[in-house]
Coordinates of C-alpha atoms in Angstrom, one line a residue:
N26 CA 0.1 -0.3 0.3
Y27 CA 1.5 3.5 -1.2
A28 CA 1.4 5.8 1.6
G29 CA 1.0 9.1 2.2
A30 CA 10.6 -1.5 7.9
G31 CA 31.2 -16.3 16.5
C32 CA 33.9 -13.8 13.9
P33 CA 34.5 -10.5 14.3
L34 CA 32.8 -7.7 11.7
N35 CA 34.3 -8.1 8.6
F36 CA 33.2 -6.2 5.9
G37 CA 36.1 -7.1 3.4
S38 CA 34.3 -10.3 3.5
V39 CA 31.6 -9.0 1.2
K40 CA 32.8 -7.4 -2.4
P41 CA 31.5 -3.8 -2.5
M42 CA 28.2 -3.2 -4.5
H43 CA 29.4 0.3 -5.8
L44 CA 25.8 1.9 -6.4
K45 CA 26.9 5.1 -7.1
I46 CA 23.7 7.2 -7.4
K47 CA 22.6 9.1 -10.5
P48 CA 19.8 10.8 -8.2
L49 CA 16.1 11.0 -9.8
N50 CA 16.3 14.6 -9.1
R51 CA 19.1 16.2 -8.6
L52 CA 18.4 18.7 -6.9
I53 CA 20.8 17.6 -3.8
G54 CA 24.2 19.4 -4.8
G55 CA 25.0 22.4 -6.6
F56 CA 27.6 25.0 -5.4
F57 CA 27.7 28.2 -3.1
M58 CA 27.3 32.0 -4.9
L59 CA 30.0 33.2 -2.8
G60 CA 29.5 36.7 -2.0
A61 CA 25.6 36.4 -2.3
S62 CA 25.0 35.7 1.9
T63 CA 22.3 38.0 1.6
I64 CA 20.1 35.9 -1.3
A65 CA 21.2 33.0 0.4
H66 CA 19.1 34.2 4.1
T67 CA 16.1 35.5 1.9
T68 CA 16.2 32.2 -0.4
D69 CA 16.7 30.3 3.4
E70 CA 13.8 31.8 4.6
A71 CA 11.4 30.9 1.9
V72 CA 12.3 27.1 2.0
G73 CA 11.4 28.0 5.9
K74 CA 8.2 29.6 5.4
A75 CA 7.4 26.1 2.6
I76 CA 8.0 23.7 5.1
A77 CA 6.0 25.1 7.8
E78 CA 3.0 25.8 5.6
H79 CA 3.2 22.2 4.2
W80 CA 3.5 21.0 7.8
A81 CA 0.6 22.9 9.2
W82 CA -1.3 21.6 6.4
S83 CA -0.2 18.0 6.9
L84 CA -1.4 18.0 10.8
D85 CA -4.0 19.6 9.4
N86 CA -5.1 17.3 7.2
Y87 CA -4.1 14.1 8.8
P88 CA -5.3 14.2 12.5
E89 CA -4.0 11.0 13.7
M90 CA -0.3 12.9 13.2
R91 CA -1.0 15.3 16.2
L92 CA -1.2 13.8 19.0
G93 CA 2.5 12.4 18.4
Y94 CA 3.1 16.2 19.0
G95 CA 1.3 17.0 22.6
D96 CA -1.5 17.8 20.7
R97 CA -4.8 16.4 21.2
S98 CA -7.4 18.1 19.5
G99 CA -7.0 15.0 16.5
N100 CA -8.2 12.1 18.6
A101 CA -11.8 12.5 17.3
S102 CA -11.5 12.3 13.8
W103 CA -9.8 10.2 11.1
T104 CA -8.5 11.1 7.9
D105 CA -10.8 12.4 5.1
I106 CA -10.1 9.6 2.4
S107 CA -12.9 10.5 -0.2
L108 CA -12.0 10.8 -3.9
A109 CA -12.8 15.1 -3.1
S110 CA -10.6 15.4 -0.8
E111 CA -8.3 13.5 -2.5
A112 CA -8.7 15.7 -5.3
L113 CA -8.4 18.6 -2.9
R114 CA -5.6 17.5 -1.5
Q115 CA -3.6 17.5 -4.7
E116 CA -4.5 20.7 -5.5
A117 CA -2.3 21.7 -2.5
L118 CA 0.7 19.2 -3.2
S119 CA 0.9 21.1 -6.4
A120 CA 1.3 24.4 -5.3
F121 CA 3.6 23.3 -3.0
S122 CA 5.2 21.8 -5.3
Q123 CA 5.5 25.3 -7.6
Q124 CA 6.6 27.1 -4.0
L125 CA 9.6 24.9 -3.8
G126 CA 10.5 24.4 -7.3
A127 CA 10.4 28.5 -8.1
I128 CA 13.3 28.5 -5.7
E129 CA 17.2 27.8 -6.8
P130 CA 19.1 25.4 -4.8
A131 CA 22.3 26.8 -5.7
S132 CA 21.2 30.2 -3.7
L133 CA 20.7 28.1 -0.7
S134 CA 22.8 27.2 2.3
S135 CA 23.7 23.4 2.8
E136 CA 21.5 22.1 5.3
V137 CA 18.4 24.1 3.5
R138 CA 19.0 22.7 0.5
L139 CA 18.6 19.5 1.7
N140 CA 15.3 20.1 3.4
R141 CA 14.1 21.8 -0.2
S142 CA 15.4 18.5 -1.9
M143 CA 14.0 16.5 0.5
L144 CA 10.2 17.4 0.6
L145 CA 10.5 18.3 -2.7
R146 CA 10.7 14.8 -3.8
E147 CA 8.5 13.9 -1.3
I148 CA 5.8 16.2 -2.1
N149 CA 6.1 14.4 -6.1
D150 CA 6.1 11.3 -5.3
E151 CA 2.8 11.6 -3.7
R152 CA 1.3 13.4 -7.3
T153 CA 3.3 10.6 -9.0
A154 CA 1.5 7.7 -6.6
Y155 CA -2.0 9.7 -7.3
E156 CA -1.4 9.8 -11.1
Q157 CA -0.2 6.4 -11.4
G158 CA -3.8 5.7 -9.3
L159 CA -2.2 4.1 -6.6
H160 CA -4.5 5.6 -4.3
L161 CA -7.1 3.5 -5.2
M162 CA -5.4 0.4 -4.0
P163 CA -6.1 1.3 0.1
I164 CA -6.2 -2.3 0.9
N165 CA -4.5 -5.2 1.6
M166 CA -4.2 -8.1 4.0
R167 CA -1.8 -5.3 6.8
S168 CA -3.2 -2.4 5.4
G169 CA -6.9 -1.1 5.8
P170 CA -10.2 -0.5 8.4
Q171 CA -10.1 -4.1 9.3
H172 CA -7.4 -2.9 11.2
A173 CA -8.6 0.2 12.2
H174 CA -8.5 -1.0 16.2
G175 CA -5.1 -0.7 15.9
M176 CA -4.9 2.6 16.4
A177 CA -5.8 2.5 20.2
E178 CA -2.4 0.7 20.5
R179 CA -1.7 4.1 20.1
L180 CA -3.7 6.2 22.1
P181 CA -3.9 7.2 26.0
F182 CA -7.0 6.0 28.0
N183 CA -6.4 7.9 30.7
T184 CA -9.3 10.5 30.9
E185 CA -12.6 10.2 30.0
Q186 CA -12.2 12.6 27.3
D187 CA -9.8 10.1 25.6
Y188 CA -12.8 8.0 26.1
R189 CA -14.9 9.8 24.2
D190 CA -12.5 11.1 21.6
W191 CA -12.4 7.4 20.7
L192 CA -15.9 6.5 21.0
T193 CA -16.3 9.5 18.3
R194 CA -13.9 7.7 15.9
L195 CA -15.5 4.6 16.2
Q196 CA -19.1 6.0 15.1
A197 CA -17.0 7.6 12.2
L198 CA -15.9 4.3 11.2
P199 CA -19.4 3.2 9.1
H200 CA -18.7 6.8 7.0
R201 CA -15.3 5.9 6.6
L202 CA -15.4 2.1 5.6
Q203 CA -17.7 4.0 2.7
Q204 CA -14.9 5.9 1.9
Y205 CA -13.0 3.1 1.5
Q206 CA -15.7 1.9 -1.2
E207 CA -15.4 4.2 -2.6
L208 CA -11.6 4.3 -3.4
L209 CA -12.4 0.7 -4.2
T210 CA -14.8 0.9 -7.0
E211 CA -13.1 3.5 -8.7
G212 CA -10.3 1.7 -8.8
M213 CA -12.1 -1.4 -10.4
A214 CA -13.4 1.1 -12.6
K215 CA -9.7 2.4 -13.5
N216 CA -8.3 -0.8 -13.7
R217 CA -6.2 -0.5 -10.3
V218 CA -7.0 -3.4 -7.8
Q219 CA -4.9 -5.8 -5.7
A220 CA -4.0 -9.0 -6.9
A221 CA -7.2 -11.7 -5.4
I222 CA -4.5 -14.2 -3.2
I223 CA -4.4 -10.6 -1.2
I224 CA -7.4 -9.6 -1.2
Q225 CA -8.9 -13.8 -0.6
R226 CA -7.5 -13.1 2.8
V227 CA -9.9 -10.0 3.8
P228 CA -13.4 -11.1 4.4
E229 CA -11.9 -13.1 7.1
Q230 CA -10.2 -10.7 8.8
I231 CA -12.9 -8.5 8.4
A232 CA -15.0 -11.5 10.0
R233 CA -13.2 -11.3 13.3
V234 CA -14.2 -8.0 13.8
V235 CA -17.9 -8.5 14.1
T236 CA -18.0 -10.5 16.4
A237 CA -20.9 -12.2 18.7
T238 CA -21.0 -10.5 21.5
P239 CA -19.2 -6.4 21.9
E240 CA -17.0 -7.2 24.6
A241 CA -15.2 -9.9 22.5
S242 CA -14.6 -7.5 19.5
P243 CA -11.6 -5.4 19.2
F244 CA -13.0 -2.3 19.3
Y245 CA -14.5 -2.8 22.6
K246 CA -10.6 -4.0 24.8
A247 CA -10.1 -0.2 25.9
F248 CA -13.1 -0.1 27.7
A249 CA -12.4 -3.9 29.2
E250 CA -9.5 -2.2 30.6
I251 CA -10.4 1.3 31.4
S252 CA -8.6 3.6 33.6
D253 CA -8.9 3.5 37.3
N254 CA -8.9 7.5 37.1
I255 CA -12.9 7.4 36.0
D256 CA -15.5 7.2 38.0
P257 CA -17.1 4.4 37.8
A258 CA -20.3 5.5 37.6
V259 CA -18.8 7.1 34.0
A260 CA -16.9 4.4 33.3
T261 CA -20.3 2.1 33.6
A262 CA -21.9 4.5 31.1
L263 CA -19.2 4.4 29.0
Q264 CA -19.0 0.4 29.0
A265 CA -22.4 0.4 27.9
E266 CA -22.5 3.4 24.8
A267 CA -19.5 1.6 23.6
K268 CA -21.4 -2.0 23.9
T269 CA -24.7 -0.4 21.8
L270 CA -22.5 1.2 19.5
I271 CA -20.0 -1.9 18.5
T272 CA -23.8 -3.8 18.1
E273 CA -25.8 -1.5 16.3
Q274 CA -23.4 0.2 13.8
L275 CA -20.2 -1.1 13.6
N276 CA -20.9 -4.7 13.1
P277 CA -23.0 -4.5 11.1
A278 CA -21.3 -1.4 8.9
Y279 CA -18.3 -4.2 8.9
R280 CA -20.5 -7.0 7.7
D281 CA -21.9 -4.2 4.8
F282 CA -18.1 -3.7 3.5
G283 CA -17.4 -7.8 4.1
T284 CA -19.5 -8.5 1.5
F285 CA -19.1 -6.3 -0.6
I286 CA -15.0 -7.4 -0.6
K287 CA -16.3 -10.6 -0.7
D288 CA -18.8 -10.1 -4.3
S289 CA -18.3 -7.2 -5.9
Y290 CA -14.1 -6.3 -4.8
L291 CA -12.5 -10.3 -5.2
P292 CA -14.2 -10.7 -8.6
A293 CA -12.6 -7.5 -10.1
S294 CA -9.3 -8.3 -8.3
R295 CA -6.3 -8.9 -10.7
P296 CA -5.3 -12.8 -11.3
E297 CA -1.9 -12.3 -11.6
P298 CA 0.2 -11.1 -8.7
G299 CA 2.4 -8.6 -9.8
I300 CA 1.1 -5.1 -10.2
G301 CA 2.8 -5.5 -14.1
S302 CA 0.4 -6.9 -15.4
L303 CA -2.4 -4.1 -15.0
E304 CA -2.4 -1.3 -17.3
G305 CA 0.5 1.2 -17.1
G306 CA 1.1 -1.5 -14.4
K307 CA 5.2 -1.8 -15.5
A308 CA 5.2 2.4 -15.4
A309 CA 3.6 2.4 -12.1
Y310 CA 6.0 -0.6 -10.7
R311 CA 9.4 1.7 -11.9
F312 CA 8.5 4.5 -10.1
L313 CA 8.1 2.5 -6.4
V314 CA 11.2 1.5 -7.5
Q315 CA 12.6 3.9 -7.0
H316 CA 10.9 6.2 -5.1
F317 CA 11.5 2.9 -2.2
T318 CA 15.1 2.7 -3.1
T319 CA 15.9 6.1 -3.6
T320 CA 17.7 5.3 -6.8
D321 CA 18.1 5.2 -10.2
L322 CA 18.1 1.3 -10.4
S323 CA 16.4 -0.2 -12.8
P324 CA 14.4 -3.3 -12.0
E325 CA 16.5 -5.2 -14.1
A326 CA 19.4 -4.0 -12.4
I327 CA 18.1 -4.5 -9.0
H328 CA 16.6 -8.3 -9.8
Q329 CA 20.9 -8.9 -11.1
I330 CA 21.6 -7.4 -7.5
G331 CA 19.9 -10.0 -6.2
L332 CA 21.3 -13.1 -8.0
D333 CA 24.0 -11.9 -7.2
E334 CA 23.7 -11.5 -3.7
V335 CA 22.2 -14.9 -3.4
A336 CA 24.9 -16.7 -4.5
R337 CA 27.3 -14.9 -2.0
I338 CA 25.8 -16.1 1.0
R339 CA 24.8 -19.2 0.0
G340 CA 28.6 -19.8 -0.4
E341 CA 28.8 -18.3 3.4
M342 CA 25.6 -20.2 4.4
E343 CA 27.4 -23.6 2.9
A344 CA 30.8 -23.2 5.1
V345 CA 28.5 -23.3 7.7
I346 CA 27.3 -26.8 7.2
A347 CA 30.6 -28.0 6.3
E348 CA 31.4 -26.5 9.8
V349 CA 28.4 -28.3 11.9
G350 CA 29.2 -31.3 9.8
F351 CA 25.4 -32.0 8.2
D352 CA 25.6 -34.6 5.8
G353 CA 23.1 -33.1 2.7
E354 CA 22.6 -30.4 0.3
L355 CA 21.4 -26.9 1.3
A356 CA 17.6 -27.6 0.8
A357 CA 18.1 -30.4 3.3
F358 CA 19.7 -28.2 5.9
N359 CA 17.0 -25.5 5.8
D360 CA 13.9 -28.4 5.6
F361 CA 15.8 -29.5 9.3
L362 CA 15.8 -26.2 10.5
R363 CA 12.1 -25.4 10.2
T364 CA 11.4 -29.0 11.5
A365 CA 13.9 -29.8 14.0
P366 CA 12.2 -29.5 17.5
Q367 CA 15.1 -28.2 19.0
F368 CA 14.8 -25.3 17.7
Y369 CA 11.6 -24.0 18.5
Y370 CA 10.1 -23.0 22.1
D371 CA 6.8 -25.2 23.0
T372 CA 4.8 -21.9 24.1
P373 CA 4.1 -18.3 23.2
E374 CA 5.0 -17.5 26.9
E375 CA 8.6 -19.3 26.3
L376 CA 9.1 -17.3 23.3
L377 CA 8.3 -13.9 24.2
E378 CA 10.7 -14.7 27.5
G379 CA 13.7 -15.8 24.3
Y380 CA 13.1 -12.2 23.0
Q381 CA 12.8 -10.5 26.2
A382 CA 16.0 -12.1 27.5
V383 CA 18.1 -11.2 24.1
A384 CA 17.1 -7.3 24.6
K385 CA 18.3 -7.2 27.8
R386 CA 22.0 -7.9 26.3
L387 CA 22.0 -5.3 23.9
D388 CA 21.5 -2.4 25.7
P389 CA 25.6 -2.6 27.3
E390 CA 27.1 -3.3 23.8
L391 CA 25.8 0.0 21.9
V392 CA 29.0 1.8 23.3
K393 CA 31.2 0.1 21.6
L394 CA 29.7 1.6 18.1
F395 CA 27.9 4.6 18.9
G396 CA 29.3 7.7 21.0
K397 CA 25.6 9.3 20.8
L398 CA 22.6 6.9 22.0
P399 CA 18.9 7.9 22.5
R400 CA 17.4 8.9 25.6
V401 CA 14.2 7.2 25.5
P402 CA 13.6 3.7 26.1
Y403 CA 11.7 0.5 24.7
G404 CA 9.9 -2.3 25.1
V405 CA 8.6 -5.8 24.1
R406 CA 5.2 -6.5 23.4
P407 CA 3.2 -9.2 21.3
I408 CA 1.5 -8.6 18.8
P409 CA -2.0 -8.1 18.7
D410 CA -3.9 -11.5 18.1
E411 CA -5.6 -10.3 16.2
I412 CA -3.7 -9.4 13.4
A413 CA -0.5 -11.8 14.5
P414 CA -1.9 -15.0 11.8
D415 CA -1.5 -12.6 8.6
T416 CA 1.5 -10.6 9.7
T417 CA 5.1 -10.6 9.6
T418 CA 7.6 -12.0 12.1
A419 CA 8.1 -8.3 14.3
Y420 CA 7.8 -4.9 13.6
Y421 CA 8.6 -1.9 15.6
M422 CA 6.6 1.2 16.6
P423 CA 8.5 3.7 17.2
P424 CA 8.5 6.4 20.4
T425 CA 5.9 9.4 20.5
P426 CA 7.8 12.9 19.8
D427 CA 7.7 14.1 23.5
G428 CA 9.2 11.1 24.9
K429 CA 6.4 10.2 26.8
R430 CA 6.0 6.8 25.2
P431 CA 8.6 4.7 25.0
G432 CA 9.1 2.6 21.5
W433 CA 7.5 -0.8 20.8
Y434 CA 9.9 -4.4 19.9
Y435 CA 6.3 -6.1 18.9
V436 CA 6.8 -9.8 18.3
N437 CA 4.4 -12.6 16.6
L438 CA 4.4 -15.7 19.0
Y439 CA 1.6 -17.0 16.9
K440 CA 2.8 -20.5 16.6
P441 CA 5.8 -20.2 18.1
E442 CA 6.5 -23.7 16.5
V443 CA 7.2 -21.9 13.1
R444 CA 9.5 -19.2 14.8
P445 CA 13.1 -20.4 15.5
K446 CA 15.2 -19.4 18.3
F447 CA 17.8 -18.6 15.8
E448 CA 16.8 -16.1 14.4
I449 CA 16.2 -14.5 17.9
E450 CA 19.1 -12.6 18.0
V451 CA 19.1 -11.2 14.6
L452 CA 16.0 -10.2 13.6
S453 CA 16.0 -7.8 17.8
V454 CA 19.0 -6.5 16.5
H455 CA 17.0 -5.2 13.7
E456 CA 14.0 -4.1 15.0
S457 CA 15.3 -2.4 18.4
V458 CA 19.1 -1.1 18.9
P459 CA 21.1 -1.0 17.1
G460 CA 18.5 -1.1 14.3
H461 CA 15.2 0.7 14.0
H462 CA 14.6 2.2 17.5
L463 CA 18.3 3.5 17.9
Q464 CA 18.3 5.1 14.6
I465 CA 14.5 6.5 14.4
A466 CA 14.8 8.0 18.6
L467 CA 17.4 9.4 17.9
A468 CA 16.1 10.8 14.5
G469 CA 13.8 12.4 17.1
E470 CA 15.9 13.8 18.9
L471 CA 17.8 16.2 16.1
T472 CA 15.8 19.0 17.1
D473 CA 17.7 21.2 15.1
L474 CA 15.6 19.9 11.8
P475 CA 12.5 20.7 11.3
E476 CA 9.6 17.8 11.7
F477 CA 9.4 16.3 8.6
R478 CA 13.0 15.0 8.8
R479 CA 13.1 14.5 12.3
R480 CA 10.0 11.9 11.7
S481 CA 11.3 11.1 7.9
G482 CA 10.6 7.2 6.9
V483 CA 13.1 7.3 4.1
T484 CA 12.5 3.2 3.7
A485 CA 16.2 2.8 1.3
F486 CA 17.7 4.5 4.8
V487 CA 15.2 3.2 7.6
E488 CA 15.4 -0.4 6.9
G489 CA 18.7 -0.2 5.0
W490 CA 20.0 0.5 8.7
G491 CA 17.9 -2.0 10.0
L492 CA 19.8 -4.6 7.7
Y493 CA 23.2 -3.0 8.1
S494 CA 22.8 -3.1 12.3
E495 CA 22.3 -6.9 11.8
R496 CA 26.0 -7.5 11.2
L497 CA 26.5 -5.4 13.9
G498 CA 25.5 -8.2 15.8
Y499 CA 28.9 -8.9 15.5
D500 CA 30.7 -6.7 16.8
M501 CA 28.2 -6.9 20.0
G502 CA 28.9 -10.7 21.3
L503 CA 26.0 -12.2 19.2
Y504 CA 26.3 -15.0 16.7
Q505 CA 28.6 -17.4 19.2
D506 CA 26.9 -20.7 17.9
P507 CA 26.7 -21.7 13.9
Y508 CA 23.3 -21.7 14.1
S509 CA 22.6 -18.3 14.7
R510 CA 25.3 -16.8 12.9
Y511 CA 23.3 -19.1 9.8
G512 CA 20.5 -17.4 11.3
Q513 CA 22.0 -13.8 10.2
L514 CA 22.4 -15.4 6.9
V515 CA 19.4 -16.3 6.7
Y516 CA 17.8 -12.8 7.4
D517 CA 20.7 -11.5 4.5
M518 CA 19.7 -13.8 2.4
W519 CA 16.2 -13.3 2.7
R520 CA 16.6 -9.5 1.7
A521 CA 18.0 -10.4 -0.8
V522 CA 15.9 -12.5 -2.2
R523 CA 13.2 -10.5 -2.1
L524 CA 15.2 -8.4 -4.9
V525 CA 14.7 -11.4 -7.0
V526 CA 10.6 -11.9 -6.5
D527 CA 9.8 -8.8 -5.8
T528 CA 10.9 -7.7 -9.3
G529 CA 10.3 -11.2 -10.4
M530 CA 6.7 -10.7 -9.7
H531 CA 5.6 -7.5 -10.4
Y532 CA 8.0 -6.5 -13.3
F533 CA 8.7 -9.6 -15.3
G534 CA 5.6 -11.6 -14.5
W535 CA 6.9 -14.5 -12.2
S536 CA 4.4 -16.6 -10.6
R537 CA 3.4 -16.5 -6.8
E538 CA 4.1 -20.0 -6.5
R539 CA 7.4 -19.4 -8.0
A540 CA 8.3 -17.2 -5.8
I541 CA 7.6 -19.4 -3.0
E542 CA 9.6 -22.0 -4.6
F543 CA 12.6 -19.7 -5.4
F544 CA 12.5 -18.5 -1.3
L545 CA 12.0 -21.9 -0.2
A546 CA 15.3 -22.9 -2.2
N547 CA 17.7 -20.6 -0.7
A548 CA 15.7 -19.3 3.1
A549 CA 15.7 -21.5 5.9
K550 CA 12.6 -19.6 6.9
T551 CA 9.8 -21.5 7.9
E552 CA 7.0 -22.2 5.1
A553 CA 4.2 -20.5 6.8
D554 CA 6.9 -16.8 7.5
I555 CA 7.6 -17.3 3.5
V556 CA 4.0 -17.6 2.2
N557 CA 3.2 -14.1 4.6
E558 CA 6.5 -12.4 2.5
I559 CA 5.3 -13.2 -0.6
D560 CA 1.9 -12.0 0.1
R561 CA 3.5 -8.8 1.8
Y562 CA 5.4 -7.9 -1.5
I563 CA 2.3 -8.5 -3.8
G564 CA 0.4 -6.5 -1.5
W565 CA 2.6 -3.6 -0.9
P566 CA 5.3 -3.6 -4.4
G567 CA 9.0 -2.5 -4.6
Q568 CA 9.0 -1.6 -1.1
A569 CA 11.1 -4.9 0.1
L570 CA 13.9 -3.8 -2.2
A571 CA 15.0 -0.9 0.1
Y572 CA 16.3 -2.9 2.8
K573 CA 19.2 -4.5 0.6
I574 CA 19.5 -1.5 -2.1
G575 CA 20.1 0.3 1.6
Q576 CA 22.6 -1.6 3.2
L577 CA 24.7 -1.9 -0.3
K578 CA 24.7 1.3 0.4
M579 CA 26.1 1.6 4.0
L580 CA 28.3 -0.9 3.6
E581 CA 30.1 0.9 0.4
L582 CA 30.6 4.3 2.4
R583 CA 31.9 2.3 5.8
G584 CA 34.2 -0.1 3.0
E585 CA 35.5 3.7 2.0
A586 CA 35.7 5.0 5.1
E587 CA 37.8 2.0 6.3
I588 CA 40.3 1.5 3.4
A589 CA 41.0 5.5 3.8
L590 CA 41.6 6.1 7.3
G591 CA 42.9 2.4 8.1
E592 CA 43.6 2.3 11.6
R593 CA 42.1 5.4 12.5
F594 CA 39.0 5.0 11.3
D595 CA 36.3 5.2 14.2
I596 CA 33.4 3.1 13.8
R597 CA 31.9 5.2 16.6
R598 CA 32.4 8.7 14.7
F599 CA 31.5 7.4 11.1
H600 CA 27.6 6.2 12.9
D601 CA 27.3 8.8 14.3
H602 CA 27.6 10.8 11.6
L603 CA 25.9 8.2 9.0
L604 CA 23.1 9.0 11.8
G605 CA 23.2 12.1 12.4
A606 CA 20.7 14.0 9.8
G607 CA 18.1 11.2 10.2
A608 CA 17.0 9.3 7.9
I609 CA 17.5 11.4 3.8
P610 CA 18.0 9.7 0.9
L611 CA 20.8 7.2 -0.3
D612 CA 21.9 10.1 -2.9
A613 CA 22.2 12.9 -0.2
L614 CA 23.6 10.2 2.5
E615 CA 26.0 9.8 -0.5
S616 CA 27.6 13.3 -0.6
R617 CA 26.8 13.6 3.1
M618 CA 29.2 10.9 3.9
D619 CA 32.0 11.4 1.3
A620 CA 32.4 14.9 2.4
W621 CA 32.5 13.3 5.8
L622 CA 35.1 11.6 4.7
Q623 CA 36.8 13.8 2.9
Q624 CA 37.1 16.2 6.5
E625 CA 38.6 13.0 8.3
V626 CA 41.4 12.1 5.7
A627 CA 42.4 16.1 6.1
A628 CA 42.5 15.9 9.6
L629 CA 44.9 13.0 9.6
A630 CA 47.0 14.9 7.0
G631 CA 47.0 17.4 9.3
P632 CA 48.0 21.5 9.1

């Protein structure tokens, strides 16, 4: 869904994948106009004004955003996603694009030039996505109104008003379901539809929302655990109102929406998994590739990078297989890992304790790798039961910008027999520290940056850093046994496979079965995980490419710095600078780190 991720670390074992980037829109860079400080000051102010206006507009149009900034005024509202409102937003985005486009980038200071470039890219990508009709596919197995109850996970429930705001939101859900139906109907008319294999999961997801009793509804959960701050009589009244609303409004509306999905939208959904099968779909996919990777790499080039990485990682996997003395090929070893009881916990509770134990070992190791650490803590939570069967192994929810809510590392406890112990370490460093939590929390503390930069979610950077962080586990004392090291390779292979199967399905016309078979042949993840992963790629074209492309760029930049600085290379300084501007496009990251390396080399040379 496109919406507005036992040996020392040795990068020498990875041949650098030179991804020198020709930017999509080379707005970053240029030159300074010496002697034009007045012009630069004036135009810097013009960019700042445009950024402030766009941010205020964003908070107005997307009320769900406001809570993160201490403003509860949006807690009773949903974003208006009607066709008319979508069109009006496009008019505003066009005006913002013209406003920023009229400012000469060469006249700006370097940081403001980057601000302008990033916001303009973000705006223009939103406009292109709209022109491609991607807003008409707003639902898949992981995204859509069937998961609206998840909003409560992010909301405060301390006062009576908090509960009344949630009730108001629930009252508005039937209308919001109509807006989703409007978008999907327009998508049917314009041949912008999801794959049937994805939509097949949705009716059952909706059915889980429509419960036999209101108390069993996921929308009622906040009222079942009502705060002690609420007067008991008021609490009883709120609970009664919620039960009536669920029974008389929400359940009927979701039943009707489920009928629409099953009887109208599913039959109209595309039989092929790839978006490239739609008229103009290959052009839409090329756009998504460029958007998610922030490069000009073609689907063909990315497919080949994936094949090369798969071959490289297979070689490292086969070395581990030889080390443990397993008598068999890679596929047989992977089958052994998928089925041997020794690699799995028996209960969800044991699995959760396994994740929590690993998380406690991570924090003390960070000082070896970073000079600056985030102030905001994080915790480990189970993924809610309602969504666990259809979602990934884990995900991360960032803290609020004010730090009042910590970051949360959510782990999937559904069917512990398919969630191997040997992947817990590598998954944890990706999702918590030094991966997503460290990077995103640090970005939130960059108070000298505009808000859109602090909350930037450039996928190639955010997920590239997460994947890069997995290799940092060696420096942190993880992967001490060969099976854990194999787990790290499995996760690296997983992201390499993504390059092949995502481009394969969406651009080269691969079937879903071919993609699953390729995944099974190369990675030790369980078949249940693999099927969920493949279906995720089908429903979210291009997003899966960002991880490996971002990681390879960061590996390349680190390799260059290690060669240039030799024994004087300081990993903490490198990481602090790499993370010091928040999540930025890969071309901007390359420029930033090239400049840093030049300064470091000059400092070594002395006067």
